[in-house]
Every structure is written in structure tokens, then in C-alpha cells.
Amino acid sequence: MGNRKYLIGTGLILLAVVYLAVTATSSSAQYYLTVDELLARKTEMVGRQVRLSGAVIGDTIQYDPENLVVRFTIAHVPGDLDEVEKQGGLAKVLAEAVRDPNRSRIVVEYHGPKPDLLKNEAQAIVTGTLGEDGVFYADELLLKCPTRYEAAEPVNQP
Amino acid sequence: MVAIIGQSVLIVAWILALYAVIASVVAAYRHRPEWAVSARNALLLIFPLLSVVVALLVWALVTYHYEIEYVHNVSERAMPLYLRATALWGGQAGSLVFWSWLMAAFASAVALRDWRRDREMLPWVVAVTAGTLAFFLFLNVVLETPFKRFWALPDGNIQASVLPPAGARAFFPKDGRGLNPLLRHPGMVAHPPFLYLGFVGFVIPYAFAMAALIVGRLDARWIRLTRRWAIVAWLFLFLGLILGSRWAYDVLGWGGYWGWDPVEISAFMPWLTGTAFLHSVMIQERRNMLKHWNMLLIIITYDLVIFGTFLTRSGVLSSVHSFAQSAIGPAFFTFITLTFLGSMALLAWRWNDLRGKEQIRSAWSREALFLYTNLVFVSMAAVNFWGVVYPIVSELFTGQKATVGPPYYERVMGPLSAIMLFLMGVATVAPWGKVDTRRLFRMVVKPALVGLLLPAWAWWQGYRKPGALLGFALIGFVIAVVLYDIARGVWARHRVHREPLWRALVHLLTRNRRRYGGYIVHLSIAIMGIGIIGIEFFQLETQRTLAAGESLSLGRYTMVYDSVAIFNTNDGRQVARATVTVKDQQGRVVATLHPRQDYYIRDQQPMTIPGVHSTWGSEFYVLLVSWRPITAEGATFKVYYNPLVKWLWASPWIAIAGALLAAWPETRRRRATAPARAATQAPAPASA
């Protein structure tokens, strides 16, 4: 069977690809946490790659344009999409998270220009590490403004 | 009225699609050809009906019908006409209508072809295309209609629905909410249609593949019939990806072109498997091999297309593209599962009939190399898929949600791309069947040596990282092999037919369009690789606040900040527009750039538009980050130096030329000789 040789070769190639994928996964995996989870596992998570999501509190946004440092606070939002849906959709959940003073919060520092979408009640997805000082140092900052996309009732009266 | 008519026509189209499926199945089972004709006619009716729907929706968008929820959500009075019209695909419901409309156009084109030689496949092709269409129309009619109207309820609330709720009166908002400013860009206008044309195009080969499986016509007929569809779909998908990438580079203001966003990947995966499919069908046509594999590839590509359509328009994964979370998720998941399991069951049923006698006779034959490239393409798709679903898998098995970012993709895709380039080069000159390895080595070594000119040039230019040099060597090899092969062909014609060189070139390319079209696409991919290596390995960036007259240097350029102007436009933007002068290393002024920030006042959304000085050596990419509005004494800039990236932007033009050459219909004289030759080379065609 000449084909057996090729089956073995194919198997070896696929094994190599799997090995490559597995090692790359384990070395570059980022833990996706909510603010609550990060604060609960503080000591364990210091220095590890973490992807954190939360609601941006507009009043806390500070921007130093000289040194390009952005600092803001995010409030806890549930990480589970179903949970978010149950509470009335992302826009509502974000708005409530910002308003609720009892939510756990964390300060985020990001070095770079202030992103276009950074504003009150935006969902921030920050990637970086938690510092010893309790500040989250973000290397990457992704923002979503769900209100732009979701169907909302018109407010302007005819 | 618009809403009621639109919704009614949508429902009729949906019913026709369902009827076409049922009538086709009856036609096939009961051997009633008149039912097949009826099914085809029903399918043909869907395109004009959906054209009416699209026309109504565009008309509503253009003429400010903000009482329709969809129109209200994606457009506003201040938007220019072309943006209002193309807001058709600015949101989920409209996108799905647009998808169905394109699908109906493609299905009609297929239904109108001459079916005399393939009569038994017609009902099943109609059934599969109409079935796909019926699914999308179901989404449109039941879950995501673009024709919901606003109604004012007696209790003062506003509600959106197609039919008026009890006691409600019509509600007319004065203006819409407008399209997200980030999407108001020509690249974003063109990107979805191209992507969708690519997606929809791959449905056609899938429909023929399923028809072939069902009726048991398991030769390469279905592949020959759909070859051009696949090439055209591939090209559109490729251009769609590039347009999206270019939009990100021009609008998102991050100096990059590809962010390994789940949505990007979801459009990239069917492109990868589609590319594998385009290559492996050649092995079936030529050597009657890999029949199972081709079926598997087109099934996977089809379901990845549906998956891609779903991901681009839903919020299942966190992404800059997500529009909204909606009920369509479970519907898509069910449809993908059913079509995948159904197709695989058909394939399993025909498994033994698809078995061929041919075997690979040499590890370095062209068919073996094609097989390896297939493995690499599918591996690429698999590792991308793994990256996309890893968060879900991780959560399911460890309870911990985790993601993999760009480093994962770069580490895996880098080596795989290198292997791909190597195979691309060798396969170009490798012969079919039995291979004299030493002779193949001699054919490869010359272009490989010539190809080393590229890394030598890169070294001389200062691009000296080992990984990049290896990449350049492989790219040089691919380019040299293709040019060498073309040159050899031209020279042979020149000597044998005594043609002048340019005519020999034209004849060579046009007499063997598929082969040389493919090679030209290979050139395009290699050239694209130059740009990717340039920006991935050698991008420089810096950011600094400059007072007027101050300068900063990066790469081979120095920029001087001159001034900033702030003004309002009549479409609701406040624009801050800086003027910077760019000088080269000799201090000569080479460009004046105007990076700017547009602030959409009502949306409270800024948009950062770079100023770019572009040459074949590098792009000097300047972003205006912030400024002092009153004194205008200082402004902050973020600057990227992107070496060689212009090659990336230029390469698609070559791919267009190559793909069109490969897909262009052959002249009649060629067609007459082609089957005779194929018959002598494929000794044992499977009988149906």
C-alpha cells in the first residue's frame, strides 16, 4: 500500500500543526475576567495576561496629552452574554453599572492616544496585566458602544 | 405603505423558496420533469421579487422614511445620497436582505443555464440554492425584518412592529440616528458587497456538489460546471478582505491592517478552505483523485460561509464589527448543524462510490505537492477556527474564559505561511505522476538562487531579521519560479512558432489561461507577502507632543509640525486638521500631510484620519492625536513607519488580473480539443 506512507506523513504533519497550535495557545492565552473575578483572584493574577471587560465611567476619564497617558475607572459588568440579555441588554447593563456606586471598580491605565470610542457607558475590553499597586496596566484597549447599534426608541417628537 | 408592501413581498419570496425546495424534491423522487420546471420558475421569480424589496428599502432610505425602524437606525438627513443608499447593508436586517438578493441573483443565473446535459442534477441544485435562500428569507421575515414601523401606543410608549398594535397610531420621527461615523467611508461602502458576493458565490459549487452526491454523478462534471463560480467567489472574497483591511488602515487610526479580530477570521476561513478547494479540484480533473477531499472541502467552505455571515452580523464574540445580539444566533446554529450533518451523511453514503484507483506515485509529484498545500490550507483554517472558538472551549472545560490574541495567530500562521510559499514554488515546476527527484531539484535550484536576490536586497536595505530574510528568500523563490516558467514558455513559442516575444507572451497566457492565471495570482500573493513582512517585522512607531516648528524623526523621515486649523463642516463635524511637512534624510521636503480628527458632534464620536506619505519603500503614517484648540501652540502626534506596506496594497490588482484570466471563458477552438485530451489523460473515469 503506497498510500499508507502518505497517511503516516499526513499524520505527522498534522501532529506538528497541533503541537504548534497547542504551544502557541498555552503561551499566549489571556484570561478573560470580569472586574469581580479579577479582584477576587488578585494575588494569583498579578503579572498574568488578562483580558478584562467593564463599563467605562465617564467622569473618571483623565487624559494627559503631553505624555499620552489615559486613566479611567471601569465598573463590573457580567461576563455572561445570557446574563446580560436577562438584565435587559448590553446598553442597559452598562448604564446601570456606571450608576451603581456599590459595583466593584478598578482603575485602568493605558499609554497611548485617547481612543475615539472612550466615553461614558462604553464597554471597555482591556488587555494587559494587574500591577502590584492594584492598577490595571492595559497594553490594548478595545471599546464598544452598543447604543450605536442597538435598536433604541426614537426620542425626538414629531 | 412601503413597509406593508415590502414585508408582503418578502413573505411571498419566502413561500416561493419553500415551494421550490418541495417541488424539486417531488420532481426528483417522482420523476416528474414538469415539477422541476415549476421549481425552477419559482426560483427565477425570487430575484425580481427581492429586487422590489431592495428597491423599496433603498427608496425609503433615500427619501427619509424614518417611520421605518431600520431606516431610522442606519441613516439620517445629513448623510450624502450614496451613504443613505448603501446604508441598505449598514445594519443586520438590511444586510440579510442584501445577502438574499445576491443569492437570488446567483441562483437565477444558474437556473437559466443550459441544463440539457445535466438534467438529473437540476432539481437538486434548485433545491439546495432555494433551501439556502429559504433559510435567509426566514430570518428576514420572522426574526429580523427591515420593515418594522414605529407606533405610538396609547400609554405614550413607542413600539416597532410591522402591524399596528391595538389602539396605536403611526409615529413619524423627524430624523434618523445616522450611520456609525466609522462606517462612513468608501472602503466600508464597498467591503460588505464584495464579501457577500464571495460568500454567496461559494454556495453554487456546494449546490452542484450535493446534487452530484444525491444523483450519483460522481465524475468531475460538477467541478467543471462550477469552476468559474469558485474562482469568481474566491476573487470577491479576497477583495472583500483587502477592502476591509484597507478601511481599518485608513479609518481606525491604529497603524495596522489586520487585527485577528474574530470577524476578520470568520471571513478569512472560508477563503482558506476555498483556496484549498480551487487547487484540489484540479487533481480530481486531472488524475481522478481526492474526490472525498473535494466534497469535504466544499461542505466545510459552505458552512464556514454561513458561519461567517452569522458572525459578521451578530454579537456572539466580542469584536469591533458586532452589530447587536439578536435571536438569529440559535437559528444560524441550527441551520449550520443540519446542513453540515446532512451533507456529511450524503458523503458517507457515497463514500465507496467515490473511491478511485489512482495513487500518488511520487512524493514530489505535482499531485502530492497539491495535497500538501491542501493540508497546509486546511491546517491554517483549523488553527484559526481553534483561535475563534478557544474562549468557548476553555469556558466549557475549565470554567475559565480565556482568549488567544494576535501573538497566537502570528506564531502559528508564520511557519505555516513559510511552508506554503515553499510548496507554491516547488509545485509550479513539479511534473505530474512519476518524478525524477534529481531533475526536479535541478529545475528548482536555479530560480531559488535567483530568488536570493530579494533577501540580498533586503539585507542591503537594512531589513536583517532572520525570520524576515527567510520569508524574503521564499518569496523571491516563488516570484523567480513563476517568471522563469513564463519565460521558458515564451522562449519556446518564440523558437518553435517564430513569434515575436510579446505575441508569444500573449499567446502563452491566453492559450493556457487557467495555468497562467493561477501563476499570476501566485505572484500577487508573493508580492503581498513582501508588504506583510515589511509591516510585521519592521514597523516603527513613536508618539510625541510638538510645538509649532518642532520636529520628530522616525525611520527615514523627519516631520515638522506647522499648524492646526479647526473648523465646522455643514454635515455636523468639527474638524481639526493639522499641517505637517515631511522631509527625507537629505532634508528635502517630500510631502505636506494633513492628518485630521473629525468629531461627529451629535454622535459625540471622534474619528482619526491619518496623513500618509506613501512610497514603494515605506509609508510614513501620521495621526493627529490631540491639540490645543485656543493657542494652537502644540499638538500630539502618533507616527508609524510602515516599511514596504505599499506592496500589500498594490498586490490585489495583480490578483484581479490573474483570477480574471483564469476564469475567462476559453475560446471555442480550445473547448473542442479539451475533452479529448482530458479523456486520454484520465483513463478510469468513475461511472455513475
Tab-separated table of N, CA and C in Angstrom, chain A residues 1-3 5-6 9-10 13-14 17 20-33 37 41 45 51 63 65-68 79-81 84-85 89-90 110-117 119 125 140 142-158, chain B residues 69 72-73 150 158 171-175 177-183 315-320 322-325 359-363 368 372 375 379 383 386 390 400-408 411-412 415-416 543-545 597 603-608 625-626 628 636-638:
chain	number	residue	atom	x	y	z
A	1	MET	N	0.825	-1.206	0.000
A	1	MET	CA	0.000	0.000	0.000
A	1	MET	C	0.866	1.266	0.000
A	2	GLY	N	0.919	1.904	-1.152
A	2	GLY	CA	1.706	3.128	-1.218
A	2	GLY	C	1.053	4.239	-0.436
A	3	ASN	N	-0.278	4.128	-0.270
A	3	ASN	CA	-0.982	5.223	0.382
A	3	ASN	C	-0.672	5.308	1.871
A	5	LYS	N	2.131	5.181	3.387
A	5	LYS	CA	3.240	6.109	3.585
A	5	LYS	C	2.724	7.555	3.705
A	6	TYR	N	1.761	7.867	2.809
A	6	TYR	CA	1.266	9.242	2.797
A	6	TYR	C	0.367	9.517	3.989
A	9	GLY	N	2.721	10.228	6.734
A	9	GLY	CA	3.278	11.579	6.532
A	9	GLY	C	2.261	12.645	6.895
A	10	THR	N	1.021	12.439	6.413
A	10	THR	CA	-0.046	13.393	6.717
A	10	THR	C	-0.255	13.505	8.227
A	13	ILE	N	2.478	15.552	9.801
A	13	ILE	CA	2.305	16.993	9.555
A	13	ILE	C	1.225	17.551	10.484
A	14	LEU	N	0.102	16.808	10.569
A	14	LEU	CA	-0.991	17.296	11.400
A	14	LEU	C	-0.579	17.366	12.869
A	17	VAL	N	1.327	20.460	13.372
A	17	VAL	CA	0.451	21.633	13.415
A	17	VAL	C	-0.242	21.724	14.781
A	20	LEU	N	2.189	22.897	17.339
A	20	LEU	CA	2.407	24.332	17.161
A	20	LEU	C	1.241	25.125	17.769
A	21	ALA	N	0.024	24.665	17.461
A	21	ALA	CA	-1.158	25.384	17.932
A	21	ALA	C	-1.267	25.314	19.461
A	22	VAL	N	-0.988	24.130	20.018
A	22	VAL	CA	-1.139	23.968	21.463
A	22	VAL	C	-0.114	24.813	22.224
A	23	THR	N	1.139	24.778	21.764
A	23	THR	CA	2.147	25.573	22.469
A	23	THR	C	1.856	27.057	22.331
A	24	ALA	N	1.418	27.458	21.133
A	24	ALA	CA	1.113	28.878	20.944
A	24	ALA	C	-0.079	29.278	21.802
A	25	THR	N	-1.045	28.380	21.932
A	25	THR	CA	-2.213	28.689	22.761
A	25	THR	C	-1.801	28.897	24.213
A	26	SER	N	-1.012	27.913	24.738
A	26	SER	CA	-0.716	27.997	26.164
A	26	SER	C	0.178	29.194	26.479
A	27	SER	N	1.039	29.587	25.508
A	27	SER	CA	1.918	30.706	25.824
A	27	SER	C	1.250	32.055	25.606
A	28	SER	N	0.183	32.093	24.827
A	28	SER	CA	-0.406	33.410	24.574
A	28	SER	C	-1.849	33.508	25.056
A	29	ALA	N	-2.300	32.529	25.838
A	29	ALA	CA	-3.672	32.596	26.336
A	29	ALA	C	-3.829	33.766	27.290
A	30	GLN	N	-4.931	34.439	27.146
A	30	GLN	CA	-5.245	35.521	28.071
A	30	GLN	C	-6.506	35.134	28.794
A	31	TYR	N	-6.532	35.374	30.110
A	31	TYR	CA	-7.710	35.034	30.883
A	31	TYR	C	-8.718	36.142	30.760
A	32	TYR	N	-9.920	35.735	30.455
A	32	TYR	CA	-10.994	36.697	30.254
A	32	TYR	C	-11.759	36.802	31.567
A	33	LEU	N	-11.622	37.910	32.222
A	33	LEU	CA	-12.207	38.035	33.551
A	33	LEU	C	-13.131	39.243	33.637
A	37	GLU	N	-14.228	39.040	39.280
A	37	GLU	CA	-13.352	37.866	39.290
A	37	GLU	C	-11.894	38.267	39.490
A	41	ARG	N	-9.439	37.182	42.655
A	41	ARG	CA	-8.249	36.350	42.473
A	41	ARG	C	-7.005	37.227	42.290
A	45	MET	N	-3.456	36.580	40.051
A	45	MET	CA	-3.467	37.120	38.701
A	45	MET	C	-2.441	38.233	38.464
A	51	ARG	N	-7.537	39.626	30.080
A	51	ARG	CA	-8.449	40.413	29.265
A	51	ARG	C	-9.640	40.725	30.156
A	63	TYR	N	-6.937	62.384	30.867
A	63	TYR	CA	-6.049	62.202	29.728
A	63	TYR	C	-4.925	63.212	29.800
A	65	PRO	N	-2.335	64.590	27.530
A	65	PRO	CA	-1.941	64.555	26.118
A	65	PRO	C	-0.432	64.733	25.916
A	66	GLU	N	0.264	65.338	26.905
A	66	GLU	CA	1.712	65.517	26.778
A	66	GLU	C	2.407	64.155	26.717
A	67	ASN	N	2.073	63.325	27.724
A	67	ASN	CA	2.735	62.029	27.840
A	67	ASN	C	1.891	60.887	27.293
A	68	LEU	N	0.704	61.232	26.778
A	68	LEU	CA	-0.202	60.241	26.229
A	68	LEU	C	-0.514	59.127	27.231
A	79	GLY	N	-19.963	38.886	32.739
A	79	GLY	CA	-19.253	38.435	31.550
A	79	GLY	C	-20.113	37.552	30.668
A	80	ASP	N	-21.174	37.021	31.231
A	80	ASP	CA	-22.007	36.061	30.523
A	80	ASP	C	-23.043	36.788	29.669
A	81	LEU	N	-23.083	36.445	28.374
A	81	LEU	CA	-23.995	37.145	27.461
A	81	LEU	C	-25.454	36.927	27.833
A	84	VAL	N	-26.362	39.118	30.591
A	84	VAL	CA	-26.526	40.486	30.109
A	84	VAL	C	-27.899	40.649	29.456
A	85	GLU	N	-28.269	39.667	28.630
A	85	GLU	CA	-29.578	39.709	27.971
A	85	GLU	C	-30.696	39.752	29.009
A	89	GLY	N	-30.185	43.730	28.124
A	89	GLY	CA	-29.328	44.126	27.004
A	89	GLY	C	-28.098	44.889	27.472
A	90	LEU	N	-27.101	44.896	26.598
A	90	LEU	CA	-25.798	45.439	26.963
A	90	LEU	C	-25.859	46.925	27.336
A	110	TYR	N	-3.611	53.317	30.517
A	110	TYR	CA	-3.256	52.928	29.157
A	110	TYR	C	-2.338	53.993	28.571
A	111	HIS	N	-1.241	53.577	27.984
A	111	HIS	CA	-0.313	54.531	27.381
A	111	HIS	C	-0.573	54.587	25.893
A	112	GLY	N	-1.032	55.735	25.453
A	112	GLY	CA	-1.330	55.891	24.036
A	112	GLY	C	-2.348	56.971	23.861
A	113	PRO	N	-2.662	57.289	22.616
A	113	PRO	CA	-3.661	58.336	22.377
A	113	PRO	C	-5.023	57.887	22.876
A	114	LYS	N	-5.826	58.845	23.291
A	114	LYS	CA	-7.160	58.524	23.784
A	114	LYS	C	-8.012	58.008	22.627
A	115	PRO	N	-8.535	56.797	22.755
A	115	PRO	CA	-9.280	56.227	21.627
A	115	PRO	C	-10.576	56.982	21.366
A	116	ASP	N	-11.013	56.894	20.126
A	116	ASP	CA	-12.210	57.606	19.694
A	116	ASP	C	-13.455	57.216	20.484
A	117	LEU	N	-13.537	55.958	20.847
A	117	LEU	CA	-14.792	55.478	21.435
A	117	LEU	C	-14.811	55.528	22.958
A	119	LYS	N	-15.745	56.716	26.109
A	119	LYS	CA	-16.673	57.672	26.699
A	119	LYS	C	-17.568	56.955	27.693
A	125	ILE	N	-12.813	46.745	26.717
A	125	ILE	CA	-12.180	45.432	26.813
A	125	ILE	C	-10.682	45.705	26.796
A	140	GLU	N	-3.600	47.090	25.488
A	140	GLU	CA	-4.526	47.199	24.380
A	140	GLU	C	-5.880	47.592	24.936
A	142	LEU	N	-9.843	48.050	23.712
A	142	LEU	CA	-10.912	47.931	22.710
A	142	LEU	C	-12.181	48.498	23.315
A	143	LEU	N	-12.945	49.214	22.513
A	143	LEU	CA	-14.155	49.812	23.061
A	143	LEU	C	-15.357	49.508	22.204
A	144	LYS	N	-16.460	49.302	22.867
A	144	LYS	CA	-17.708	49.060	22.150
A	144	LYS	C	-18.760	49.995	22.699
A	145	CYS	N	-19.490	50.611	21.794
A	145	CYS	CA	-20.604	51.449	22.224
A	145	CYS	C	-21.877	50.830	21.703
A	146	PRO	N	-22.493	49.960	22.457
A	146	PRO	CA	-23.636	49.205	21.931
A	146	PRO	C	-24.800	50.092	21.561
A	147	THR	N	-24.914	51.245	22.186
A	147	THR	CA	-26.073	52.083	21.900
A	147	THR	C	-26.095	52.551	20.451
A	148	ARG	N	-24.928	52.563	19.824
A	148	ARG	CA	-24.892	52.989	18.438
A	148	ARG	C	-25.577	51.978	17.522
A	149	TYR	N	-25.571	50.732	17.918
A	149	TYR	CA	-26.043	49.700	17.006
A	149	TYR	C	-27.414	49.167	17.353
A	150	GLU	N	-27.723	49.176	18.634
A	150	GLU	CA	-28.957	48.520	19.019
A	150	GLU	C	-30.152	49.402	18.753
A	151	ALA	N	-31.240	48.731	18.453
A	151	ALA	CA	-32.458	49.475	18.194
A	151	ALA	C	-32.897	50.194	19.468
A	152	ALA	N	-32.981	51.488	19.401
A	152	ALA	CA	-33.475	52.247	20.548
A	152	ALA	C	-34.681	53.042	20.090
A	153	GLU	N	-35.501	53.364	21.032
A	153	GLU	CA	-36.688	54.112	20.642
A	153	GLU	C	-36.313	55.554	20.315
A	154	PRO	N	-36.970	56.084	19.314
A	154	PRO	CA	-36.650	57.464	18.943
A	154	PRO	C	-37.126	58.423	20.028
A	155	VAL	N	-36.355	59.449	20.288
A	155	VAL	CA	-36.722	60.385	21.346
A	155	VAL	C	-37.296	61.680	20.794
A	156	ASN	N	-36.966	61.979	19.536
A	156	ASN	CA	-37.440	63.264	19.012
A	156	ASN	C	-38.926	63.180	18.657
A	157	GLN	N	-39.713	64.023	19.259
A	157	GLN	CA	-41.147	64.031	18.980
A	157	GLN	C	-41.403	64.716	17.645
A	158	PRO	N	-42.445	64.294	16.951
A	158	PRO	CA	-42.751	64.936	15.669
A	158	PRO	C	-43.324	66.330	15.845
B	69	GLU	N	-38.259	51.556	11.250
B	69	GLU	CA	-37.229	51.441	12.287
B	69	GLU	C	-35.830	51.287	11.691
B	72	HIS	N	-34.516	54.437	10.278
B	72	HIS	CA	-34.209	55.330	11.398
B	72	HIS	C	-32.862	54.963	12.033
B	73	ASN	N	-32.585	53.678	12.122
B	73	ASN	CA	-31.385	53.243	12.839
B	73	ASN	C	-30.091	53.407	12.046
B	150	PHE	N	-42.591	52.348	13.367
B	150	PHE	CA	-42.790	52.866	14.727
B	150	PHE	C	-44.266	53.164	14.959
B	158	ILE	N	-43.304	54.111	22.618
B	158	ILE	CA	-43.103	53.892	21.191
B	158	ILE	C	-42.727	52.431	20.998
B	171	PHE	N	-46.212	56.710	14.075
B	171	PHE	CA	-45.287	57.666	14.667
B	171	PHE	C	-44.199	58.003	13.657
B	172	PHE	N	-43.971	59.302	13.466
B	172	PHE	CA	-43.001	59.731	12.453
B	172	PHE	C	-41.854	60.528	13.070
B	173	PRO	N	-40.727	59.907	13.337
B	173	PRO	CA	-39.574	60.685	13.817
B	173	PRO	C	-39.105	61.630	12.705
B	174	LYS	N	-38.559	62.774	13.097
B	174	LYS	CA	-38.141	63.768	12.096
B	174	LYS	C	-36.868	63.355	11.374
B	175	ASP	N	-36.014	62.669	12.116
B	175	ASP	CA	-34.713	62.350	11.525
B	175	ASP	C	-34.262	60.994	12.064
B	177	ARG	N	-31.072	58.180	13.234
B	177	ARG	CA	-29.933	58.261	14.138
B	177	ARG	C	-28.607	58.271	13.405
B	178	GLY	N	-28.662	57.955	12.124
B	178	GLY	CA	-27.444	58.028	11.325
B	178	GLY	C	-26.580	56.806	11.446
B	179	LEU	N	-25.752	56.618	10.433
B	179	LEU	CA	-24.831	55.500	10.420
B	179	LEU	C	-23.658	55.823	11.324
B	180	ASN	N	-23.125	54.807	11.979
B	180	ASN	CA	-21.904	54.992	12.763
B	180	ASN	C	-20.854	55.706	11.897
B	181	PRO	N	-20.318	56.838	12.398
B	181	PRO	CA	-19.358	57.602	11.589
B	181	PRO	C	-18.196	56.753	11.074
B	182	LEU	N	-17.787	55.774	11.873
B	182	LEU	CA	-16.653	54.956	11.444
B	182	LEU	C	-16.972	54.188	10.163
B	183	LEU	N	-18.239	53.971	9.912
B	183	LEU	CA	-18.619	53.211	8.717
B	183	LEU	C	-18.846	54.116	7.505
B	315	GLY	N	-23.553	39.492	17.688
B	315	GLY	CA	-22.610	39.867	18.742
B	315	GLY	C	-22.118	38.686	19.542
B	316	VAL	N	-21.970	37.530	18.855
B	316	VAL	CA	-21.662	36.340	19.615
B	316	VAL	C	-20.258	36.393	20.214
B	317	LEU	N	-19.355	37.085	19.538
B	317	LEU	CA	-17.998	37.206	20.056
B	317	LEU	C	-17.662	38.685	20.119
B	318	SER	N	-16.863	39.057	21.071
B	318	SER	CA	-16.556	40.471	21.206
B	318	SER	C	-15.710	40.908	20.024
B	319	SER	N	-16.108	41.952	19.382
B	319	SER	CA	-15.477	42.343	18.141
B	319	SER	C	-15.905	43.751	17.773
B	320	VAL	N	-15.065	44.477	17.070
B	320	VAL	CA	-15.465	45.821	16.657
B	320	VAL	C	-16.597	45.778	15.642
B	322	SER	N	-19.379	43.845	15.725
B	322	SER	CA	-20.666	43.294	16.116
B	322	SER	C	-21.752	44.346	16.084
B	323	PHE	N	-22.869	43.988	15.568
B	323	PHE	CA	-23.957	44.934	15.440
B	323	PHE	C	-24.880	44.860	16.644
B	324	ALA	N	-25.393	43.721	16.910
B	324	ALA	CA	-26.306	43.601	18.041
B	324	ALA	C	-26.484	42.131	18.350
B	325	GLN	N	-26.878	41.860	19.574
B	325	GLN	CA	-27.219	40.494	19.894
B	325	GLN	C	-28.669	40.295	19.524
B	359	GLN	N	-3.273	6.373	-7.479
B	359	GLN	CA	-2.499	6.614	-6.276
B	359	GLN	C	-1.408	7.627	-6.578
B	360	ILE	N	-0.939	8.218	-5.517
B	360	ILE	CA	0.194	9.121	-5.681
B	360	ILE	C	1.437	8.279	-5.906
B	361	ARG	N	2.182	8.595	-6.974
B	361	ARG	CA	3.304	7.737	-7.317
B	361	ARG	C	4.648	8.297	-6.878
B	362	SER	N	4.648	9.560	-6.514
B	362	SER	CA	5.924	10.119	-6.088
B	362	SER	C	5.672	11.223	-5.069
B	363	ALA	N	6.518	11.279	-4.084
B	363	ALA	CA	6.316	12.249	-3.010
B	363	ALA	C	6.495	13.684	-3.497
B	368	ALA	N	1.082	15.293	-5.354
B	368	ALA	CA	1.478	15.172	-3.946
B	368	ALA	C	1.661	16.564	-3.332
B	372	TYR	N	-0.153	18.422	-0.169
B	372	TYR	CA	0.485	19.084	0.985
B	372	TYR	C	-0.057	20.513	1.152
B	375	LEU	N	-3.256	20.390	2.785
B	375	LEU	CA	-3.135	20.155	4.226
B	375	LEU	C	-2.789	21.446	4.948
B	379	SER	N	-5.027	23.236	7.604
B	379	SER	CA	-4.448	23.458	8.929
B	379	SER	C	-4.590	24.922	9.336
B	383	VAL	N	-6.447	26.106	12.659
B	383	VAL	CA	-5.874	26.846	13.785
B	383	VAL	C	-6.610	28.180	13.979
B	386	TRP	N	-9.749	27.224	15.768
B	386	TRP	CA	-9.399	26.964	17.163
B	386	TRP	C	-9.276	28.276	17.939
B	390	TYR	N	-11.701	29.070	20.915
B	390	TYR	CA	-10.981	28.770	22.149
B	390	TYR	C	-11.674	29.340	23.395
B	400	GLN	N	-13.105	28.580	32.915
B	400	GLN	CA	-12.385	29.851	32.876
B	400	GLN	C	-12.406	30.382	31.446
B	401	LYS	N	-12.976	31.540	31.259
B	401	LYS	CA	-12.984	32.102	29.928
B	401	LYS	C	-11.601	32.662	29.620
B	402	ALA	N	-11.042	32.232	28.510
B	402	ALA	CA	-9.722	32.721	28.115
B	402	ALA	C	-9.722	32.919	26.609
B	403	THR	N	-8.897	33.835	26.131
B	403	THR	CA	-8.829	34.072	24.694
B	403	THR	C	-7.383	33.992	24.236
B	404	VAL	N	-7.197	33.839	22.932
B	404	VAL	CA	-5.852	33.965	22.380
B	404	VAL	C	-5.844	35.184	21.469
B	405	GLY	N	-4.786	35.965	21.528
B	405	GLY	CA	-4.726	37.190	20.754
B	405	GLY	C	-3.808	37.040	19.546
B	406	PRO	N	-3.466	38.184	18.926
B	406	PRO	CA	-2.595	38.163	17.753
B	406	PRO	C	-1.314	37.342	17.923
B	407	PRO	N	-0.641	37.330	19.096
B	407	PRO	CA	0.598	36.529	19.184
B	407	PRO	C	0.372	35.064	18.830
B	408	TYR	N	-0.778	34.526	19.250
B	408	TYR	CA	-1.092	33.135	18.910
B	408	TYR	C	-1.109	32.953	17.395
B	411	ARG	N	2.316	33.339	15.704
B	411	ARG	CA	3.228	32.213	15.926
B	411	ARG	C	2.864	30.987	15.117
B	412	VAL	N	1.569	30.795	14.881
B	412	VAL	CA	1.159	29.613	14.127
B	412	VAL	C	1.155	29.883	12.626
B	415	PRO	N	4.984	30.176	10.524
B	415	PRO	CA	5.604	28.965	9.968
B	415	PRO	C	4.769	28.322	8.864
B	416	LEU	N	3.442	28.296	9.052
B	416	LEU	CA	2.590	27.676	8.026
B	416	LEU	C	2.684	28.446	6.702
B	543	GLN	N	5.352	58.425	19.576
B	543	GLN	CA	4.334	59.453	19.779
B	543	GLN	C	4.942	60.584	20.598
B	544	ARG	N	4.614	61.793	20.228
B	544	ARG	CA	5.211	62.949	20.901
B	544	ARG	C	4.343	64.185	20.714
B	545	THR	N	4.452	65.085	21.664
B	545	THR	CA	3.761	66.370	21.547
B	545	THR	C	4.743	67.401	20.998
B	597	GLN	N	-8.641	65.052	12.731
B	597	GLN	CA	-9.646	64.406	13.556
B	597	GLN	C	-10.988	65.018	13.254
B	603	ASP	N	-23.152	62.565	17.389
B	603	ASP	CA	-22.814	61.214	17.856
B	603	ASP	C	-21.774	61.244	18.963
B	604	GLN	N	-21.193	62.391	19.204
B	604	GLN	CA	-20.098	62.534	20.174
B	604	GLN	C	-18.995	61.539	19.868
B	605	GLN	N	-18.725	61.383	18.596
B	605	GLN	CA	-17.712	60.400	18.235
B	605	GLN	C	-16.619	60.999	17.366
B	606	PRO	N	-15.388	60.944	17.851
B	606	PRO	CA	-14.294	61.395	17.008
B	606	PRO	C	-13.823	60.292	16.065
B	607	MET	N	-13.202	60.715	14.992
B	607	MET	CA	-12.690	59.769	14.020
B	607	MET	C	-11.327	60.285	13.595
B	608	THR	N	-10.336	59.419	13.645
B	608	THR	CA	-8.965	59.847	13.399
B	608	THR	C	-8.532	59.425	12.005
B	625	VAL	N	-3.349	63.199	17.315
B	625	VAL	CA	-3.977	62.600	18.487
B	625	VAL	C	-4.728	63.636	19.305
B	626	SER	N	-4.100	64.766	19.548
B	626	SER	CA	-4.803	65.830	20.259
B	626	SER	C	-4.117	67.162	19.978
B	628	ARG	N	-4.198	71.744	21.074
B	628	ARG	CA	-4.708	72.806	21.950
B	628	ARG	C	-5.548	73.738	21.104
B	636	THR	N	-0.282	66.726	19.583
B	636	THR	CA	0.329	65.424	19.823
B	636	THR	C	0.116	64.531	18.617
B	637	PHE	N	1.191	63.884	18.216
B	637	PHE	CA	1.113	63.008	17.061
B	637	PHE	C	1.550	61.604	17.427
B	638	LYS	N	0.889	60.655	16.804
B	638	LYS	CA	1.367	59.287	16.848
B	638	LYS	C	1.799	58.958	15.423
